[in-house]
């Protein structure tokens, strides 16, 4: 199975900060990487697909990038509504596997 | 608009089975995979498998072989997941999500307790 190592597991940042969350894939997954945001008690929301494509309706402060086997989700300027858990998912090989998640809080 | 409406919370006894549903609307049900995902309290997400309602084809995470059974009813645009031989490890929120994960159900909480 492909392991998705997500870091950090938790993150506390100030409003307006630039925040980056990373997933490292144990095997080549190309651009088959999706990022989700999940607020407490809610279903996950797709934010980024194909590693770099912004979902319709997602604020432009969110972006996705890839460097080799490292995939990053960046929030350019943190807002209070961004407090949530974030998950990555690889969908190139079965079983599909998620990262362990990142809890993002406001400092 | 696309909507996935899941069935309500279940409290079930160890050793029993439960069947949860995911009713789709706003798109052609038979044209997209339906995935199922498990989330235990405070834990991450775990992919269980998918079903393609158009022909009933399924793909499972081997970890859930024998635990989860996915079916779909084209006439009612509803996907189902049956979980069997339940233990406390099966207590979780279960989500359905349409292919490519752009749309999710609201989740169904399954609690296994005597």
PDB file of C-alpha atoms in Angstrom:
ATOM      1  CA  UNK A   1       0.000   0.000   0.000  1.00  0.00           C
ATOM      2  CA  UNK A   2       1.112   3.574  -0.639  1.00  0.00           C
ATOM      3  CA  UNK A   3       1.837   5.411   2.599  1.00  0.00           C
ATOM      4  CA  UNK A   4       0.991   9.091   2.775  1.00  0.00           C
ATOM      5  CA  UNK A   5       3.043  10.735   5.507  1.00  0.00           C
ATOM      6  CA  UNK A   6       1.367  13.987   6.461  1.00  0.00           C
ATOM      7  CA  UNK A   7       2.994  16.727   8.514  1.00  0.00           C
ATOM      8  CA  UNK A   8       2.619  18.417  10.829  1.00  0.00           C
ATOM      9  CA  UNK A   9      -0.074  16.573  12.763  1.00  0.00           C
ATOM     10  CA  UNK A  10      -1.119  19.859  14.322  1.00  0.00           C
ATOM     11  CA  UNK A  11      -0.361  23.452  13.616  1.00  0.00           C
ATOM     12  CA  UNK A  12      -1.085  26.683  15.453  1.00  0.00           C
ATOM     13  CA  UNK A  13      -0.658  29.889  13.472  1.00  0.00           C
ATOM     14  CA  UNK A  14      -1.676  33.533  13.660  1.00  0.00           C
ATOM     15  CA  UNK A  15      -4.223  35.236  11.467  1.00  0.00           C
ATOM     16  CA  UNK A  16      -2.544  36.413   8.292  1.00  0.00           C
ATOM     17  CA  UNK A  17       0.253  33.828   8.509  1.00  0.00           C
ATOM     18  CA  UNK A  18       1.314  31.722   5.559  1.00  0.00           C
ATOM     19  CA  UNK A  19       0.635  28.078   6.401  1.00  0.00           C
ATOM     20  CA  UNK A  20       1.915  24.970   4.635  1.00  0.00           C
ATOM     21  CA  UNK A  21       0.870  21.357   5.160  1.00  0.00           C
ATOM     22  CA  UNK A  22       2.759  18.552   3.434  1.00  0.00           C
ATOM     23  CA  UNK A  23       2.099  14.961   2.388  1.00  0.00           C
ATOM     24  CA  UNK A  24       4.930  12.724   1.274  1.00  0.00           C
ATOM     25  CA  UNK A  25       4.078   9.699  -0.840  1.00  0.00           C
ATOM     26  CA  UNK A  26       5.962   6.420  -0.372  1.00  0.00           C
ATOM     27  CA  UNK A  27       5.685   5.661  -4.106  1.00  0.00           C
ATOM     28  CA  UNK A  28       5.163   7.655  -7.265  1.00  0.00           C
ATOM     29  CA  UNK A  29       1.598   8.958  -7.356  1.00  0.00           C
ATOM     30  CA  UNK A  30       2.003  11.444 -10.197  1.00  0.00           C
ATOM     31  CA  UNK A  31      -0.532  14.187  -9.628  1.00  0.00           C
ATOM     32  CA  UNK A  32      -3.189  11.887  -8.164  1.00  0.00           C
ATOM     33  CA  UNK A  33      -3.353  13.883  -4.956  1.00  0.00           C
ATOM     34  CA  UNK A  34      -6.390  15.518  -3.436  1.00  0.00           C
ATOM     35  CA  UNK A  35      -6.633  17.844  -0.439  1.00  0.00           C
ATOM     36  CA  UNK A  36      -9.688  18.031   1.815  1.00  0.00           C
ATOM     37  CA  UNK A  37     -10.792  20.413   4.531  1.00  0.00           C
ATOM     38  CA  UNK A  38     -12.951  19.051   7.324  1.00  0.00           C
ATOM     39  CA  UNK A  39     -14.590  21.238   9.934  1.00  0.00           C
ATOM     40  CA  UNK A  40     -15.826  19.738  13.241  1.00  0.00           C
ATOM     41  CA  UNK A  41     -18.906  17.611  12.797  1.00  0.00           C
ATOM     42  CA  UNK A  42     -18.924  18.108   9.024  1.00  0.00           C
ATOM     43  CA  UNK A  43     -18.071  16.065   5.966  1.00  0.00           C
ATOM     44  CA  UNK A  44     -14.749  16.607   4.194  1.00  0.00           C
ATOM     45  CA  UNK A  45     -14.742  19.239   1.457  1.00  0.00           C
ATOM     46  CA  UNK A  46     -12.549  18.842  -1.606  1.00  0.00           C
ATOM     47  CA  UNK A  47     -10.219  21.837  -1.877  1.00  0.00           C
ATOM     48  CA  UNK A  48      -7.515  20.826  -4.345  1.00  0.00           C
ATOM     49  CA  UNK A  49      -7.500  18.004  -6.899  1.00  0.00           C
ATOM     50  CA  UNK A  50      -4.863  16.783  -9.302  1.00  0.00           C
ATOM     51  CA  UNK A  51      -2.298  18.161  -6.814  1.00  0.00           C
ATOM     52  CA  UNK A  52      -2.630  21.749  -8.001  1.00  0.00           C
ATOM     53  CA  UNK A  53      -6.177  22.411  -9.223  1.00  0.00           C
ATOM     54  CA  UNK A  54      -8.338  24.634  -7.043  1.00  0.00           C
ATOM     55  CA  UNK A  55     -11.906  23.466  -6.576  1.00  0.00           C
ATOM     56  CA  UNK A  56     -14.576  25.910  -7.732  1.00  0.00           C
ATOM     57  CA  UNK A  57     -15.610  28.212  -4.898  1.00  0.00           C
ATOM     58  CA  UNK A  58     -12.488  27.661  -2.825  1.00  0.00           C
ATOM     59  CA  UNK A  59     -10.773  30.935  -1.881  1.00  0.00           C
ATOM     60  CA  UNK A  60      -7.692  31.772  -3.916  1.00  0.00           C
ATOM     61  CA  UNK A  61      -5.557  31.949  -0.751  1.00  0.00           C
ATOM     62  CA  UNK A  62      -5.475  28.140  -0.963  1.00  0.00           C
ATOM     63  CA  UNK A  63      -3.036  26.515  -3.361  1.00  0.00           C
ATOM     64  CA  UNK A  64      -1.507  23.119  -4.006  1.00  0.00           C
ATOM     65  CA  UNK A  65       1.962  22.279  -5.235  1.00  0.00           C
ATOM     66  CA  UNK A  66       4.268  19.336  -5.816  1.00  0.00           C
ATOM     67  CA  UNK A  67       7.991  18.855  -5.437  1.00  0.00           C
ATOM     68  CA  UNK A  68       8.970  15.307  -6.264  1.00  0.00           C
ATOM     69  CA  UNK A  69       7.107  13.048  -3.852  1.00  0.00           C
ATOM     70  CA  UNK A  70       6.172  15.946  -1.557  1.00  0.00           C
ATOM     71  CA  UNK A  71       2.778  17.548  -1.991  1.00  0.00           C
ATOM     72  CA  UNK A  72       1.868  20.749  -0.217  1.00  0.00           C
ATOM     73  CA  UNK A  73      -1.258  22.660   0.622  1.00  0.00           C
ATOM     74  CA  UNK A  74      -0.569  26.320   1.295  1.00  0.00           C
ATOM     75  CA  UNK A  75      -2.802  28.989   2.742  1.00  0.00           C
ATOM     76  CA  UNK A  76      -1.244  32.318   1.801  1.00  0.00           C
ATOM     77  CA  UNK A  77      -2.912  34.363   4.539  1.00  0.00           C
ATOM     78  CA  UNK A  78      -4.659  32.479   7.320  1.00  0.00           C
ATOM     79  CA  UNK A  79      -8.212  33.464   8.145  1.00  0.00           C
ATOM     80  CA  UNK A  80     -10.331  32.358  11.109  1.00  0.00           C
ATOM     81  CA  UNK A  81     -12.642  30.322   8.881  1.00  0.00           C
ATOM     82  CA  UNK A  82      -9.689  28.126   7.855  1.00  0.00           C
ATOM     83  CA  UNK A  83      -9.611  26.428  11.267  1.00  0.00           C
ATOM     84  CA  UNK A  84     -10.202  22.779  10.400  1.00  0.00           C
ATOM     85  CA  UNK A  85      -8.611  19.415   9.867  1.00  0.00           C
ATOM     86  CA  UNK A  86      -6.892  18.896   6.532  1.00  0.00           C
ATOM     87  CA  UNK A  87      -6.400  15.543   4.826  1.00  0.00           C
ATOM     88  CA  UNK A  88      -4.592  14.394   1.721  1.00  0.00           C
ATOM     89  CA  UNK A  89      -5.587  11.416  -0.433  1.00  0.00           C
ATOM     90  CA  UNK A  90      -3.711   9.471  -3.100  1.00  0.00           C
ATOM     91  CA  UNK A  91      -5.904   7.948  -5.773  1.00  0.00           C
ATOM     92  CA  UNK A  92      -3.430   6.359  -8.182  1.00  0.00           C
ATOM     93  CA  UNK A  93      -3.356   2.898  -6.605  1.00  0.00           C
ATOM     94  CA  UNK A  94      -5.701   0.693  -4.602  1.00  0.00           C
ATOM     95  CA  UNK A  95      -6.270   0.805  -1.765  1.00  0.00           C
ATOM     96  CA  UNK A  96      -6.718   4.548  -1.845  1.00  0.00           C
ATOM     97  CA  UNK A  97      -4.934   5.971   1.183  1.00  0.00           C
ATOM     98  CA  UNK A  98      -5.266   9.156   3.178  1.00  0.00           C
ATOM     99  CA  UNK A  99      -2.689  11.034   5.180  1.00  0.00           C
ATOM    100  CA  UNK A 100      -3.127  11.025   8.937  1.00  0.00           C
ATOM    101  CA  UNK A 101      -4.506  14.559   8.967  1.00  0.00           C
ATOM    102  CA  UNK A 102      -3.430  17.990  10.205  1.00  0.00           C
ATOM    103  CA  UNK A 103      -5.349  19.964  12.805  1.00  0.00           C
ATOM    104  CA  UNK A 104      -5.025  23.689  12.072  1.00  0.00           C
ATOM    105  CA  UNK A 105      -5.764  26.152  14.864  1.00  0.00           C
ATOM    106  CA  UNK A 106      -5.420  29.876  15.422  1.00  0.00           C
ATOM    107  CA  UNK A 107      -2.703  30.970  17.839  1.00  0.00           C
TER     108      UNK A 107
ATOM    109  CA  UNK B   1     -27.587  20.161  -7.285  1.00  0.00           C
ATOM    110  CA  UNK B   2     -25.806  16.975  -6.322  1.00  0.00           C
ATOM    111  CA  UNK B   3     -26.866  15.646  -2.946  1.00  0.00           C
ATOM    112  CA  UNK B   4     -26.007  12.506  -1.034  1.00  0.00           C
ATOM    113  CA  UNK B   5     -28.387  11.833   1.852  1.00  0.00           C
ATOM    114  CA  UNK B   6     -27.278   9.163   4.302  1.00  0.00           C
ATOM    115  CA  UNK B   7     -29.382   7.212   6.753  1.00  0.00           C
ATOM    116  CA  UNK B   8     -29.459   8.030  10.438  1.00  0.00           C
ATOM    117  CA  UNK B   9     -27.289   7.001  13.341  1.00  0.00           C
ATOM    118  CA  UNK B  10     -27.295   3.360  14.398  1.00  0.00           C
ATOM    119  CA  UNK B  11     -26.732   1.758  17.790  1.00  0.00           C
ATOM    120  CA  UNK B  12     -26.047  -1.928  17.267  1.00  0.00           C
ATOM    121  CA  UNK B  13     -24.915  -4.880  19.339  1.00  0.00           C
ATOM    122  CA  UNK B  14     -21.588  -6.639  18.976  1.00  0.00           C
ATOM    123  CA  UNK B  15     -21.748  -9.530  16.550  1.00  0.00           C
ATOM    124  CA  UNK B  16     -24.669  -8.079  14.619  1.00  0.00           C
ATOM    125  CA  UNK B  17     -24.830  -6.429  11.201  1.00  0.00           C
ATOM    126  CA  UNK B  18     -25.950  -3.025  10.034  1.00  0.00           C
ATOM    127  CA  UNK B  19     -26.868  -1.644   6.616  1.00  0.00           C
ATOM    128  CA  UNK B  20     -26.526   2.060   5.953  1.00  0.00           C
ATOM    129  CA  UNK B  21     -27.763   3.908   2.913  1.00  0.00           C
ATOM    130  CA  UNK B  22     -26.752   6.816   0.725  1.00  0.00           C
ATOM    131  CA  UNK B  23     -29.479   8.254  -1.508  1.00  0.00           C
ATOM    132  CA  UNK B  24     -28.181  10.223  -4.466  1.00  0.00           C
ATOM    133  CA  UNK B  25     -29.931  13.022  -6.314  1.00  0.00           C
ATOM    134  CA  UNK B  26     -29.087  15.740  -8.794  1.00  0.00           C
ATOM    135  CA  UNK B  27     -27.043  13.594 -11.176  1.00  0.00           C
ATOM    136  CA  UNK B  28     -27.141  10.330 -13.105  1.00  0.00           C
ATOM    137  CA  UNK B  29     -26.598   7.743 -10.368  1.00  0.00           C
ATOM    138  CA  UNK B  30     -25.358   5.055 -12.718  1.00  0.00           C
ATOM    139  CA  UNK B  31     -22.570   7.200 -14.179  1.00  0.00           C
ATOM    140  CA  UNK B  32     -20.303   7.667 -11.155  1.00  0.00           C
ATOM    141  CA  UNK B  33     -18.562   5.442  -8.636  1.00  0.00           C
ATOM    142  CA  UNK B  34     -19.723   5.686  -5.055  1.00  0.00           C
ATOM    143  CA  UNK B  35     -16.999   5.451  -2.446  1.00  0.00           C
ATOM    144  CA  UNK B  36     -17.338   4.639   1.242  1.00  0.00           C
ATOM    145  CA  UNK B  37     -14.983   6.021   3.879  1.00  0.00           C
ATOM    146  CA  UNK B  38     -14.592   5.301   7.588  1.00  0.00           C
ATOM    147  CA  UNK B  39     -13.636   7.836  10.251  1.00  0.00           C
ATOM    148  CA  UNK B  40     -13.149   6.769  13.848  1.00  0.00           C
ATOM    149  CA  UNK B  41     -13.403   9.447  16.560  1.00  0.00           C
ATOM    150  CA  UNK B  42     -10.340  11.644  16.539  1.00  0.00           C
ATOM    151  CA  UNK B  43      -8.806   9.612  13.730  1.00  0.00           C
ATOM    152  CA  UNK B  44      -8.140  10.106  10.106  1.00  0.00           C
ATOM    153  CA  UNK B  45     -10.026   8.826   7.102  1.00  0.00           C
ATOM    154  CA  UNK B  46      -9.899   5.275   5.777  1.00  0.00           C
ATOM    155  CA  UNK B  47     -11.081   4.191   2.342  1.00  0.00           C
ATOM    156  CA  UNK B  48     -13.351   1.141   2.401  1.00  0.00           C
ATOM    157  CA  UNK B  49     -14.158   0.666  -1.280  1.00  0.00           C
ATOM    158  CA  UNK B  50     -16.330   1.744  -4.168  1.00  0.00           C
ATOM    159  CA  UNK B  51     -19.228   0.479  -6.226  1.00  0.00           C
ATOM    160  CA  UNK B  52     -20.097   1.458  -9.759  1.00  0.00           C
ATOM    161  CA  UNK B  53     -23.902   1.482  -9.801  1.00  0.00           C
ATOM    162  CA  UNK B  54     -24.022   1.224 -13.582  1.00  0.00           C
ATOM    163  CA  UNK B  55     -22.967  -2.411 -13.540  1.00  0.00           C
ATOM    164  CA  UNK B  56     -22.555  -3.275  -9.855  1.00  0.00           C
ATOM    165  CA  UNK B  57     -18.788  -3.627 -10.054  1.00  0.00           C
ATOM    166  CA  UNK B  58     -17.019  -3.203  -6.734  1.00  0.00           C
ATOM    167  CA  UNK B  59     -13.497  -2.651  -5.462  1.00  0.00           C
ATOM    168  CA  UNK B  60     -12.619  -3.131  -1.812  1.00  0.00           C
ATOM    169  CA  UNK B  61      -9.775  -2.248   0.470  1.00  0.00           C
ATOM    170  CA  UNK B  62      -8.566  -5.748   1.422  1.00  0.00           C
ATOM    171  CA  UNK B  63      -8.713  -4.690   5.042  1.00  0.00           C
ATOM    172  CA  UNK B  64     -12.511  -4.575   4.751  1.00  0.00           C
ATOM    173  CA  UNK B  65     -12.983  -7.825   2.844  1.00  0.00           C
ATOM    174  CA  UNK B  66     -15.583  -9.814   4.745  1.00  0.00           C
ATOM    175  CA  UNK B  67     -16.501  -6.767   6.820  1.00  0.00           C
ATOM    176  CA  UNK B  68     -18.155  -4.462   4.292  1.00  0.00           C
ATOM    177  CA  UNK B  69     -20.458  -5.331   1.405  1.00  0.00           C
ATOM    178  CA  UNK B  70     -21.384  -2.622  -1.095  1.00  0.00           C
ATOM    179  CA  UNK B  71     -24.551  -2.718  -3.153  1.00  0.00           C
ATOM    180  CA  UNK B  72     -26.611  -0.256  -5.175  1.00  0.00           C
ATOM    181  CA  UNK B  73     -30.253   0.015  -6.208  1.00  0.00           C
ATOM    182  CA  UNK B  74     -30.575   1.808  -9.537  1.00  0.00           C
ATOM    183  CA  UNK B  75     -34.347   2.160  -9.204  1.00  0.00           C
ATOM    184  CA  UNK B  76     -34.014   4.321  -6.089  1.00  0.00           C
ATOM    185  CA  UNK B  77     -30.561   5.818  -6.784  1.00  0.00           C
ATOM    186  CA  UNK B  78     -29.389   4.510  -3.448  1.00  0.00           C
ATOM    187  CA  UNK B  79     -26.082   2.962  -2.476  1.00  0.00           C
ATOM    188  CA  UNK B  80     -25.782   0.702   0.510  1.00  0.00           C
ATOM    189  CA  UNK B  81     -23.023  -0.571   2.740  1.00  0.00           C
ATOM    190  CA  UNK B  82     -23.562  -3.538   5.012  1.00  0.00           C
ATOM    191  CA  UNK B  83     -21.134  -4.082   7.869  1.00  0.00           C
ATOM    192  CA  UNK B  84     -21.091  -7.513   9.468  1.00  0.00           C
ATOM    193  CA  UNK B  85     -19.793  -9.199  12.639  1.00  0.00           C
ATOM    194  CA  UNK B  86     -19.582  -5.830  14.302  1.00  0.00           C
ATOM    195  CA  UNK B  87     -17.108  -5.085  17.084  1.00  0.00           C
ATOM    196  CA  UNK B  88     -16.169  -1.935  18.949  1.00  0.00           C
ATOM    197  CA  UNK B  89     -13.529  -1.304  16.266  1.00  0.00           C
ATOM    198  CA  UNK B  90     -16.358  -0.714  13.806  1.00  0.00           C
ATOM    199  CA  UNK B  91     -17.738   2.207  15.820  1.00  0.00           C
ATOM    200  CA  UNK B  92     -17.168   5.159  13.539  1.00  0.00           C
ATOM    201  CA  UNK B  93     -18.724   7.696  11.206  1.00  0.00           C
ATOM    202  CA  UNK B  94     -19.153   6.305   7.718  1.00  0.00           C
ATOM    203  CA  UNK B  95     -19.331   8.587   4.693  1.00  0.00           C
ATOM    204  CA  UNK B  96     -20.361   7.994   1.118  1.00  0.00           C
ATOM    205  CA  UNK B  97     -18.721  10.141  -1.538  1.00  0.00           C
ATOM    206  CA  UNK B  98     -19.286  10.370  -5.266  1.00  0.00           C
ATOM    207  CA  UNK B  99     -16.457   9.498  -7.608  1.00  0.00           C
ATOM    208  CA  UNK B 100     -13.484  11.892  -7.371  1.00  0.00           C
ATOM    209  CA  UNK B 101     -14.745  12.930  -3.903  1.00  0.00           C
ATOM    210  CA  UNK B 102     -16.265  16.273  -4.896  1.00  0.00           C
ATOM    211  CA  UNK B 103     -19.524  15.396  -3.139  1.00  0.00           C
ATOM    212  CA  UNK B 104     -19.989  13.719   0.242  1.00  0.00           C
ATOM    213  CA  UNK B 105     -22.877  12.536   2.341  1.00  0.00           C
ATOM    214  CA  UNK B 106     -23.329  13.966   5.809  1.00  0.00           C
ATOM    215  CA  UNK B 107     -22.034  10.818   7.471  1.00  0.00           C
ATOM    216  CA  UNK B 108     -23.685   8.042   9.467  1.00  0.00           C
ATOM    217  CA  UNK B 109     -22.558   7.330  13.019  1.00  0.00           C
ATOM    218  CA  UNK B 110     -22.456   3.648  13.864  1.00  0.00           C
ATOM    219  CA  UNK B 111     -21.999   2.797  17.535  1.00  0.00           C
ATOM    220  CA  UNK B 112     -21.359  -0.803  18.487  1.00  0.00           C
ATOM    221  CA  UNK B 113     -22.252  -1.429  22.111  1.00  0.00           C
ATOM    222  CA  UNK B 114     -24.011  -4.036  24.196  1.00  0.00           C
TER     223      UNK B 114
END
